[in-house]
Tab-separated table of C-alpha atoms and ligand atoms in Angstrom:
chain	number	residue	atom	x	y	z
A	1	MET	CA	23.357	62.580	-18.572
A	2	ILE	CA	22.163	64.606	-21.524
A	3	ARG	CA	19.758	63.151	-24.091
A	4	ASP	CA	19.746	66.188	-26.824
A	5	GLN	CA	22.403	69.354	-26.126
A	6	GLU	CA	20.351	71.767	-28.321
A	7	THR	CA	16.866	70.648	-26.756
A	8	LEU	CA	18.690	71.411	-23.058
A	9	ASN	CA	20.267	74.831	-24.162
A	10	ILE	CA	17.092	76.280	-25.307
A	11	LEU	CA	15.077	75.338	-21.779
A	12	LEU	CA	18.281	76.397	-19.954
A	13	SER	CA	18.438	80.454	-22.032
A	14	ALA	CA	15.155	80.612	-21.420
A	15	ILE	CA	15.342	80.203	-17.852
A	16	ALA	CA	18.327	82.223	-17.969
A	17	ARG	CA	16.586	85.030	-19.002
A	18	PHE	CA	13.434	84.258	-16.661
A	19	VAL	CA	15.905	85.187	-14.341
A	20	ARG	CA	17.442	87.669	-15.088
A	21	GLU	CA	14.328	89.412	-16.296
A	22	ARG	CA	11.232	88.245	-14.024
A	23	LEU	CA	13.274	87.418	-10.681
A	24	MET	CA	15.920	89.279	-9.857
A	25	PRO	CA	13.955	92.693	-10.072
A	26	VAL	CA	11.718	91.559	-8.110
A	27	GLU	CA	14.119	90.403	-5.318
A	28	ASN	CA	13.437	93.666	-3.065
A	29	GLU	CA	9.883	93.309	-2.859
A	30	VAL	CA	9.206	89.611	-2.256
A	31	ALA	CA	11.421	89.911	0.451
A	32	GLU	CA	9.789	93.167	2.090
A	33	SER	CA	6.697	91.190	0.984
A	34	ASP	CA	7.298	87.895	2.076
A	35	ARG	CA	5.640	87.232	-0.840
A	36	ILE	CA	5.758	85.579	-4.530
A	37	PRO	CA	3.805	87.955	-6.511
A	38	GLU	CA	1.216	85.862	-8.315
A	39	ALA	CA	2.333	86.431	-12.332
A	40	VAL	CA	5.659	85.299	-11.385
A	41	VAL	CA	4.451	82.150	-10.351
A	42	ALA	CA	2.138	82.039	-13.326
A	43	GLU	CA	5.503	82.584	-15.613
A	44	MET	CA	6.967	79.590	-13.387
A	45	LYS	CA	4.465	77.145	-14.595
A	46	THR	CA	3.944	78.359	-18.377
A	47	LEU	CA	7.854	77.596	-18.242
A	48	GLY	CA	7.698	74.115	-16.931
A	49	LEU	CA	9.399	74.771	-13.954
A	50	PHE	CA	7.316	73.027	-11.493
A	51	GLY	CA	7.678	69.529	-13.557
A	52	LEU	CA	11.064	69.768	-14.388
A	53	SER	CA	11.853	66.034	-13.086
A	54	ILE	CA	8.503	64.829	-13.196
A	55	PRO	CA	8.013	62.047	-15.973
A	56	GLU	CA	6.588	63.276	-19.757
A	57	LYS	CA	3.969	60.380	-19.276
A	58	TYR	CA	2.936	62.509	-16.470
A	59	GLY	CA	3.440	66.050	-17.588
A	60	GLY	CA	6.417	67.124	-16.469
A	61	MET	CA	10.018	67.111	-18.456
A	62	GLY	CA	11.393	64.488	-17.176
A	63	LEU	CA	14.755	66.254	-17.072
A	64	THR	CA	17.482	63.840	-16.004
A	65	MET	CA	19.254	64.133	-12.746
A	66	GLU	CA	22.335	65.577	-14.610
A	67	GLU	CA	20.355	68.617	-17.058
A	68	GLU	CA	17.602	69.077	-13.835
A	69	VAL	CA	21.417	70.933	-12.168
A	70	LEU	CA	22.192	72.330	-14.815
A	71	ALA	CA	18.957	74.190	-15.057
A	72	THR	CA	19.273	74.319	-11.358
A	73	PHE	CA	22.884	76.288	-11.736
A	74	GLU	CA	20.943	78.983	-13.942
A	75	ILE	CA	17.573	79.129	-11.504
A	76	ALA	CA	19.678	79.308	-8.526
A	77	ARG	CA	21.097	82.155	-9.547
A	78	ALA	CA	18.023	84.516	-8.389
A	79	SER	CA	17.094	84.460	-4.347
A	80	PRO	CA	16.607	81.309	-3.757
A	81	ALA	CA	12.946	81.976	-2.245
A	82	PHE	CA	11.748	81.871	-6.173
A	83	ARG	CA	13.384	77.593	-6.782
A	84	SER	CA	12.148	76.867	-3.481
A	85	LEU	CA	8.039	77.398	-4.376
A	86	PHE	CA	8.781	74.644	-7.221
A	87	ALA	CA	11.521	72.830	-5.862
A	88	SER	CA	9.210	70.522	-4.062
A	89	ASN	CA	7.676	69.290	-6.341
A	90	ASN	CA	10.497	68.163	-8.200
A	91	GLY	CA	12.319	67.174	-5.698
A	92	ILE	CA	11.012	65.841	-2.293
A	93	GLY	CA	7.224	66.741	-2.899
A	94	ALA	CA	6.991	64.296	-5.289
A	95	GLN	CA	9.891	62.312	-5.536
A	96	SER	CA	8.207	59.364	-3.496
A	97	ILE	CA	5.602	59.455	-5.947
A	98	VAL	CA	7.522	59.122	-8.653
A	99	ILE	CA	9.922	56.432	-7.079
A	100	ASP	CA	7.633	53.960	-5.303
A	101	GLY	CA	4.345	54.975	-5.936
A	102	THR	CA	1.235	53.004	-7.117
A	103	MET	CA	0.405	53.572	-10.802
A	104	ALA	CA	-2.896	55.618	-9.669
A	105	GLN	CA	-1.008	57.337	-6.754
A	106	LYS	CA	0.680	58.349	-9.877
A	107	ALA	CA	-1.813	59.214	-12.340
A	108	ARG	CA	-4.021	61.349	-9.378
A	109	TYR	CA	-0.446	63.372	-8.213
A	110	LEU	CA	2.034	63.948	-11.045
A	111	PRO	CA	-0.020	65.187	-13.448
A	112	ARG	CA	-1.024	68.373	-10.930
A	113	LEU	CA	1.951	68.309	-9.159
A	114	ALA	CA	4.005	69.378	-12.577
A	115	SER	CA	1.891	71.777	-14.044
A	116	GLY	CA	1.997	73.758	-10.356
A	117	GLU	CA	-1.398	73.254	-9.663
A	118	ILE	CA	-0.662	71.647	-6.408
A	119	ILE	CA	2.331	72.075	-4.686
A	120	GLY	CA	4.071	69.055	-2.581
A	121	ALA	CA	5.524	69.036	0.640
A	122	PHE	CA	7.907	66.205	2.244
A	123	ALA	CA	6.627	65.613	6.071
A	124	LEU	CA	9.458	63.494	8.039
A	125	THR	CA	9.985	66.156	10.617
A	126	GLU	CA	8.894	65.890	14.004
A	127	PRO	CA	9.565	68.680	17.490
A	128	ASP	CA	11.759	65.872	18.544
A	129	ALA	CA	13.007	63.920	15.593
A	130	GLY	CA	15.135	66.298	13.263
A	131	SER	CA	18.750	64.060	12.726
A	132	ASP	CA	17.145	61.125	13.819
A	133	ALA	CA	14.581	60.496	11.331
A	134	GLY	CA	14.024	57.414	12.300
A	135	SER	CA	13.061	57.746	15.826
A	136	LEU	CA	9.987	59.713	14.641
A	137	CYS	CA	6.405	59.506	16.809
A	138	ALA	CA	4.220	60.257	13.722
A	139	SER	CA	1.512	57.010	14.176
A	140	ALA	CA	-0.935	56.056	11.559
A	141	LEU	CA	-2.739	53.002	12.699
A	142	ARG	CA	-4.717	50.725	10.233
A	143	ASP	CA	-8.641	50.982	10.819
A	144	GLY	CA	-10.610	48.780	8.275
A	145	ASP	CA	-9.923	50.333	5.086
A	146	SER	CA	-7.957	52.851	6.299
A	147	TYR	CA	-5.369	55.151	8.436
A	148	VAL	CA	-6.272	57.635	11.109
A	149	ILE	CA	-2.862	58.965	11.650
A	150	ASN	CA	-1.922	61.338	14.419
A	151	GLY	CA	1.659	63.496	15.178
A	152	THR	CA	3.503	67.006	14.450
A	153	LYS	CA	5.542	67.289	11.632
A	154	ARG	CA	7.962	70.753	12.091
A	155	TYR	CA	9.422	73.025	9.239
A	156	ILE	CA	7.967	72.175	6.835
A	157	THR	CA	8.941	73.556	3.832
A	158	ASN	CA	5.775	75.178	1.419
A	159	ALA	CA	3.659	73.468	4.239
A	160	PRO	CA	1.252	76.393	3.847
A	161	GLU	CA	0.677	76.505	0.035
A	162	ALA	CA	1.181	72.261	0.010
A	163	GLY	CA	-1.794	70.410	-1.732
A	164	ILE	CA	-0.575	67.194	-0.764
A	165	TYR	CA	1.954	66.333	1.551
A	166	THR	CA	3.842	63.487	1.866
A	167	VAL	CA	4.254	61.982	5.419
A	168	MET	CA	6.071	59.695	6.962
A	169	ALA	CA	4.789	57.773	10.693
A	170	ARG	CA	4.566	54.614	12.403
A	171	THR	CA	2.753	51.848	11.079
A	172	ASN	CA	3.873	49.730	13.723
A	173	PRO	CA	4.620	51.524	16.834
A	174	ASP	CA	6.063	48.285	18.499
A	175	LYS	CA	8.407	48.126	16.007
A	176	ARG	CA	10.944	50.755	17.037
A	177	GLY	CA	13.141	52.270	14.371
A	178	TYR	CA	13.213	52.192	11.253
A	179	GLY	CA	11.397	49.166	10.443
A	180	GLY	CA	8.142	50.441	11.588
A	181	ILE	CA	7.586	53.593	9.341
A	182	SER	CA	5.650	53.659	6.248
A	183	ALA	CA	4.755	56.353	3.956
A	184	PHE	CA	1.532	58.692	3.319
A	185	VAL	CA	-0.168	61.600	1.105
A	186	VAL	CA	-2.345	62.492	2.312
A	187	GLU	CA	-4.540	65.690	0.513
A	188	ARG	CA	-4.853	69.585	2.222
A	189	GLY	CA	-8.470	70.254	3.188
A	190	THR	CA	-8.593	65.990	4.899
A	191	PRO	CA	-10.288	66.088	8.184
A	192	GLY	CA	-7.828	66.265	11.503
A	193	LEU	CA	-4.337	67.997	8.959
A	194	SER	CA	-4.299	71.526	9.755
A	195	LEU	CA	-1.100	73.696	9.411
A	196	GLY	CA	0.154	75.699	12.366
A	197	GLN	CA	1.297	79.307	12.364
A	198	ILE	CA	3.793	80.361	9.239
A	199	ASP	CA	7.225	80.198	11.251
A	200	LYS	CA	9.233	83.866	10.803
A	201	LYS	CA	12.874	82.635	10.012
A	202	MET	CA	15.652	84.075	9.080
A	203	GLY	CA	15.966	84.366	5.547
A	204	GLN	CA	14.685	83.443	2.135
A	205	LYS	CA	11.546	85.540	3.079
A	206	GLY	CA	8.769	83.987	0.498
A	207	ALA	CA	9.023	80.816	1.167
A	208	HIS	CA	6.859	79.632	4.066
A	209	ILE	CA	7.081	76.732	6.528
A	210	CYS	CA	5.329	75.792	8.941
A	211	ASP	CA	3.557	72.955	11.331
A	212	VAL	CA	1.767	70.344	10.347
A	213	ILE	CA	-0.388	68.721	12.881
A	214	PHE	CA	-2.682	65.243	12.133
A	215	GLU	CA	-5.467	64.659	14.970
A	216	ASN	CA	-7.348	61.498	13.827
A	217	CYS	CA	-6.568	62.261	10.710
A	218	ARG	CA	-8.220	59.568	8.753
A	219	VAL	CA	-6.736	58.517	4.795
A	220	PRO	CA	-7.492	55.749	2.344
A	221	ALA	CA	-5.619	52.727	2.923
A	222	SER	CA	-4.877	53.654	-0.833
A	223	ALA	CA	-2.886	56.357	0.946
A	224	LEU	CA	-0.123	54.487	1.605
A	225	ILE	CA	2.564	55.012	-1.041
A	226	GLY	CA	3.410	52.189	-2.723
A	227	ARG	CA	0.496	50.103	-0.505
A	228	ARG	CA	3.454	48.763	1.403
A	229	GLU	CA	4.240	49.422	5.179
A	230	GLY	CA	7.740	49.748	7.104
A	231	ALA	CA	9.337	50.895	3.331
A	232	GLY	CA	8.943	55.065	4.047
A	233	PHE	CA	12.215	54.979	6.002
A	234	LYS	CA	14.056	53.536	2.765
A	235	MET	CA	11.995	56.022	0.565
A	236	ALA	CA	12.658	59.010	2.113
A	237	MET	CA	16.570	58.392	2.359
A	238	LYS	CA	16.539	57.611	-0.990
A	239	VAL	CA	14.186	60.769	-1.904
A	240	LEU	CA	16.557	62.896	0.178
A	241	ASP	CA	20.053	61.590	-1.972
A	242	LYS	CA	18.386	63.064	-5.144
A	243	GLY	CA	17.065	66.111	-3.109
A	244	ARG	CA	21.202	66.372	-1.855
A	245	ILE	CA	22.268	66.601	-5.081
A	246	ASN	CA	19.537	69.558	-6.067
A	247	ILE	CA	20.440	71.775	-2.966
A	248	ALA	CA	24.345	71.195	-4.065
A	249	ALA	CA	23.715	72.158	-7.287
A	250	THR	CA	21.168	75.072	-5.737
A	251	CYS	CA	24.536	76.360	-3.469
A	252	VAL	CA	26.848	76.505	-6.875
A	253	GLY	CA	24.034	78.658	-8.781
A	254	VAL	CA	23.333	81.058	-5.479
A	255	SER	CA	27.280	80.633	-4.988
A	256	GLN	CA	28.136	82.084	-8.901
A	257	ARG	CA	25.600	84.352	-8.595
A	258	MET	CA	27.203	86.465	-5.062
A	259	LEU	CA	30.832	85.717	-6.863
A	260	ASP	CA	29.670	87.230	-9.678
A	261	ASP	CA	28.360	90.737	-7.891
A	262	ALA	CA	31.223	90.411	-5.104
A	263	LEU	CA	33.155	90.314	-8.264
A	264	ARG	CA	31.464	93.355	-10.421
A	265	TYR	CA	31.989	95.223	-7.192
A	266	ALA	CA	35.399	95.085	-6.914
A	267	MET	CA	36.056	96.395	-10.663
A	268	GLU	CA	34.051	98.932	-9.939
A	269	ARG	CA	35.055	100.635	-6.077
A	270	GLU	CA	38.226	102.224	-5.883
A	271	GLN	CA	40.450	103.210	-2.825
A	272	PHE	CA	43.806	104.352	-2.550
A	273	GLY	CA	42.971	105.072	-6.364
A	274	LYS	CA	42.588	101.815	-8.184
A	275	PRO	CA	39.846	99.401	-8.569
A	276	ILE	CA	40.112	97.240	-5.083
A	277	ALA	CA	39.914	94.169	-7.189
A	278	GLU	CA	43.625	94.792	-8.115
A	279	PHE	CA	44.625	93.964	-4.340
A	280	GLN	CA	46.266	91.331	-3.619
A	281	LEU	CA	44.068	90.391	-0.829
A	282	ILE	CA	40.898	90.773	-3.254
A	283	GLN	CA	41.861	88.646	-5.162
A	284	ALA	CA	42.879	85.400	-3.019
A	285	MET	CA	39.425	85.895	-1.906
A	286	LEU	CA	37.760	85.567	-4.878
A	287	ALA	CA	40.467	83.286	-6.302
A	288	ASP	CA	39.627	80.637	-3.254
A	289	SER	CA	35.817	81.903	-3.534
A	290	LYS	CA	36.054	80.714	-7.286
A	291	ALA	CA	38.090	77.233	-6.935
A	292	GLU	CA	35.736	76.184	-4.145
A	293	LEU	CA	32.869	77.420	-6.842
A	294	TYR	CA	34.232	75.206	-9.982
A	295	ALA	CA	35.186	72.198	-7.285
A	296	ALA	CA	31.296	72.616	-6.092
A	297	ARG	CA	29.826	72.488	-9.485
A	298	SER	CA	32.488	69.809	-10.609
A	299	MET	CA	31.309	67.658	-8.128
A	300	VAL	CA	27.571	67.961	-8.507
A	301	VAL	CA	27.506	66.854	-12.230
A	302	ASP	CA	29.501	63.907	-11.224
A	303	ALA	CA	27.096	62.960	-8.827
A	304	ALA	CA	24.367	63.922	-11.127
A	305	ARG	CA	25.596	61.562	-14.043
A	306	ARG	CA	26.403	58.765	-11.298
A	307	ARG	CA	22.551	58.691	-10.434
A	308	ASP	CA	21.662	59.243	-13.901
A	309	GLU	CA	24.049	55.327	-14.388
A	310	GLY	CA	21.494	53.936	-11.718
A	311	GLN	CA	24.420	54.047	-9.217
A	312	ASP	CA	23.642	54.126	-5.750
A	313	VAL	CA	24.932	57.725	-5.143
A	314	GLY	CA	24.374	57.984	-0.853
A	315	THR	CA	28.180	58.803	-0.586
A	316	GLU	CA	28.576	61.249	-3.668
A	317	ALA	CA	25.044	63.232	-2.694
A	318	ALA	CA	26.524	63.988	1.215
A	319	CYS	CA	29.738	64.805	-0.734
A	320	ALA	CA	28.039	67.549	-2.878
A	321	LYS	CA	25.693	68.998	-0.529
A	322	LEU	CA	28.315	69.031	2.376
A	323	PHE	CA	31.308	70.552	-0.056
A	324	ALA	CA	28.465	73.091	-1.975
A	325	SER	CA	26.871	73.915	0.983
A	326	GLU	CA	29.705	75.124	3.414
A	327	ALA	CA	31.615	76.147	-0.017
A	328	CYS	CA	28.770	78.975	0.189
A	329	GLY	CA	28.946	79.949	3.430
A	330	ARG	CA	32.570	80.475	2.964
A	331	ILE	CA	31.610	82.500	-0.812
A	332	ALA	CA	28.978	84.228	0.977
A	333	ASP	CA	30.919	85.877	4.251
A	334	ARG	CA	33.916	86.442	1.798
A	335	ALA	CA	31.682	88.611	-0.769
A	336	VAL	CA	30.035	90.467	2.315
A	337	GLN	CA	33.885	91.411	3.206
A	338	ILE	CA	34.524	92.206	-0.394
A	339	PHE	CA	31.555	94.690	-0.216
A	340	GLY	CA	32.937	95.855	3.054
A	341	GLY	CA	30.574	98.560	4.640
A	342	ALA	CA	28.292	98.043	1.662
A	343	GLY	CA	27.766	94.128	2.612
A	344	TYR	CA	25.909	95.241	6.138
A	345	LEU	CA	23.890	97.053	4.394
A	346	ALA	CA	20.387	95.249	3.159
A	347	GLU	CA	20.053	97.744	-0.423
A	348	TYR	CA	23.275	95.964	-2.162
A	349	GLY	CA	21.782	92.719	-1.671
A	350	ILE	CA	24.602	90.650	-0.690
A	351	GLU	CA	23.788	90.823	3.454
A	352	ARG	CA	20.690	89.328	2.256
A	353	PHE	CA	22.417	86.364	0.065
A	354	TYR	CA	24.089	85.953	3.446
A	355	ARG	CA	20.973	85.207	5.249
A	356	ASP	CA	19.115	83.139	2.770
A	357	VAL	CA	22.448	80.443	1.783
A	358	ARG	CA	22.868	79.903	6.162
A	359	LEU	CA	19.815	77.346	5.534
A	360	PHE	CA	22.079	75.068	3.497
A	361	ARG	CA	23.990	73.750	5.878
A	362	ILE	CA	20.935	72.844	7.873
A	363	PHE	CA	18.015	70.941	5.910
A	364	GLU	CA	17.729	68.621	3.498
A	365	GLY	CA	20.320	66.732	6.365
A	366	THR	CA	23.103	68.830	8.095
A	367	SER	CA	26.429	68.877	7.416
A	368	GLN	CA	27.455	66.972	10.403
A	369	ILE	CA	24.623	64.516	9.117
A	370	GLN	CA	26.614	64.423	5.697
A	371	GLN	CA	29.622	63.717	7.780
A	372	LEU	CA	28.254	60.635	9.052
A	373	VAL	CA	26.373	59.150	5.866
A	374	ILE	CA	30.092	59.507	4.684
A	375	ALA	CA	31.812	57.792	6.452
A	376	ARG	CA	29.112	55.499	7.492
A	377	ASN	CA	29.688	53.989	4.404
A	378	MET	CA	33.506	54.470	4.064
A	379	ILE	CA	33.201	51.782	7.034
A	380	ARG	CA	30.334	49.323	5.475
A	381	GLY	CA	32.731	49.474	2.404
A	382	PHE	CA	35.582	48.424	4.036
A	383	ALA	CA	33.554	45.898	6.367
A	384	ASP	CA	32.483	44.314	2.257
B	401	COS	N1	18.822	54.716	0.430
B	401	COS	C1	18.034	53.814	0.370
B	401	COS	N2	18.885	52.752	1.946
B	401	COS	C2	19.167	53.200	2.801
B	401	COS	C3	19.297	54.637	2.772
B	401	COS	C4	19.937	55.249	1.205
B	401	COS	N3	20.091	56.641	1.213
B	401	COS	N4	19.857	55.479	4.087
B	401	COS	C5	20.342	54.132	5.025
B	401	COS	N5	19.586	53.395	4.405
B	401	COS	C6	18.916	52.120	4.772
B	401	COS	C7	20.015	51.627	5.140
B	401	COS	O1	20.883	50.422	4.557
B	401	COS	C8	19.267	50.233	6.655
B	401	COS	O2	18.707	49.585	5.688
B	401	COS	P1	19.346	48.095	6.793
B	401	COS	O3	19.253	47.899	7.676
B	401	COS	O4	18.193	46.766	5.690
B	401	COS	O5	20.645	47.708	6.187
B	401	COS	C9	18.281	51.822	6.780
B	401	COS	O6	18.033	52.231	5.676
B	401	COS	C10	18.471	52.775	8.283
B	401	COS	O7	19.738	52.974	7.863
B	401	COS	P2	20.746	53.613	9.205
B	401	COS	O8	20.885	52.330	9.783
B	401	COS	O9	22.027	54.484	8.430
B	401	COS	O10	19.718	54.780	10.017
B	401	COS	P3	19.754	55.885	11.394
B	401	COS	O11	18.657	55.802	11.770
B	401	COS	O12	21.224	54.818	11.907
B	401	COS	O13	20.432	56.879	10.352
B	401	COS	C11	20.415	58.680	8.775
B	401	COS	C12	20.452	57.291	9.045
B	401	COS	C13	20.745	59.731	10.278
B	401	COS	C14	21.293	59.047	8.147
B	401	COS	C15	19.179	59.604	8.658
B	401	COS	O14	18.372	59.857	10.061
B	401	COS	C16	19.063	61.127	8.562
B	401	COS	O15	19.398	61.079	7.482
B	401	COS	N6	18.871	61.860	9.026
B	401	COS	C17	18.935	62.991	8.385
B	401	COS	C18	17.688	63.787	8.208
B	401	COS	C19	17.344	64.568	7.074
B	401	COS	O16	17.815	64.416	6.447
B	401	COS	N7	16.296	65.795	7.864
B	401	COS	C20	15.582	66.476	7.171
B	401	COS	C21	14.701	66.898	6.703
B	401	COS	S1	13.584	66.507	5.253
B	401	COS	S2	13.965	68.349	4.402
């Protein structure tokens, strides 16, 4: 749903200009230093990028899902590491509070998330619980007016920078499966919370992940999100439904960038006396990429519109994430191929995207998990 096209156009063109003039020129610097310059982070805050989807009442822009994916298409034309820094405040690092938080939790955290003063991280995955999120082991045992959290969370995006962590832990260890899982908001600096070393990754330099370790970490009972025990797993799944649409939108933006770069190269690079874009085998790669990009974009917009209408979008979010991330991988591969030898060299940048986008088929649910979600929902629908 687009509330006001004119206002949205102003935002989209401001983002496009920021991407072109401020982010793209420092992509190499960020990849080499593994750090986004402070000045760029400050400009992200001024533009409101940390609060795109946080309600206006709490200082965000309150974008609808459709508006947000259109913004993401623009943002994701730059290296995905930039988006990673503020994406968790619009997605998995804040949505548990937006969707299920108490009034007090919303008032305490959402304004600071919206301004970028703090970053939110989502701590679901554990060393032994990845795709099988319902088997997580971290515990949060009630003790008087508090809960005591123990356990380790792994691959947590933005954990080194985060000011708050949404932590899924078992409040009822006797209850196996998802029913015993609750969600907590835990503040950085709480005694008993520590961070592991920043992990070295294949790509997305400038975006950081690490372990988050809880050792007798005591939080007040008011840290329980929604003040309901046992609701954490379903809440995490709802948060991931939105997150998956956003990852799919990111795949569309990055795919567009890679295809633009590949087309430009194919028009400029000459072999056998003419631009390689005039050869049909190159054209086939360009055309397949364009068609897949169009399909992915259409799926993302449709899933976003359905979510805005209040529909249950578990299936559509999984379809969009599955298709867009797999297509993005194929488009990256073709872009490197079109660049030829230059595609393998760091200075042309396309190999960096090739490594960066590999993550999209893995995080916020692997492609295999998306297939499983889609098929399960089909089977359940048939049974009903
Ligand atoms: N919205 C609301 N409720 C949902 C839901 C959703 N999107 N998805 C599942 N649920 C509910 C189910 O309806 C079920 O409730 P009922 O028993 O009342 O019907 C409950 O949650 C458990 O669901 P399910 O039986 O499907 O759970 P499983 O443990 O079998 O599997 C998968 C769930 C595999 C889909 C889930 O663990 C998953 O998404 N794993 C991937 C995790 C992930 O993406 N990790 C990335 C890390 S975060 S960056």
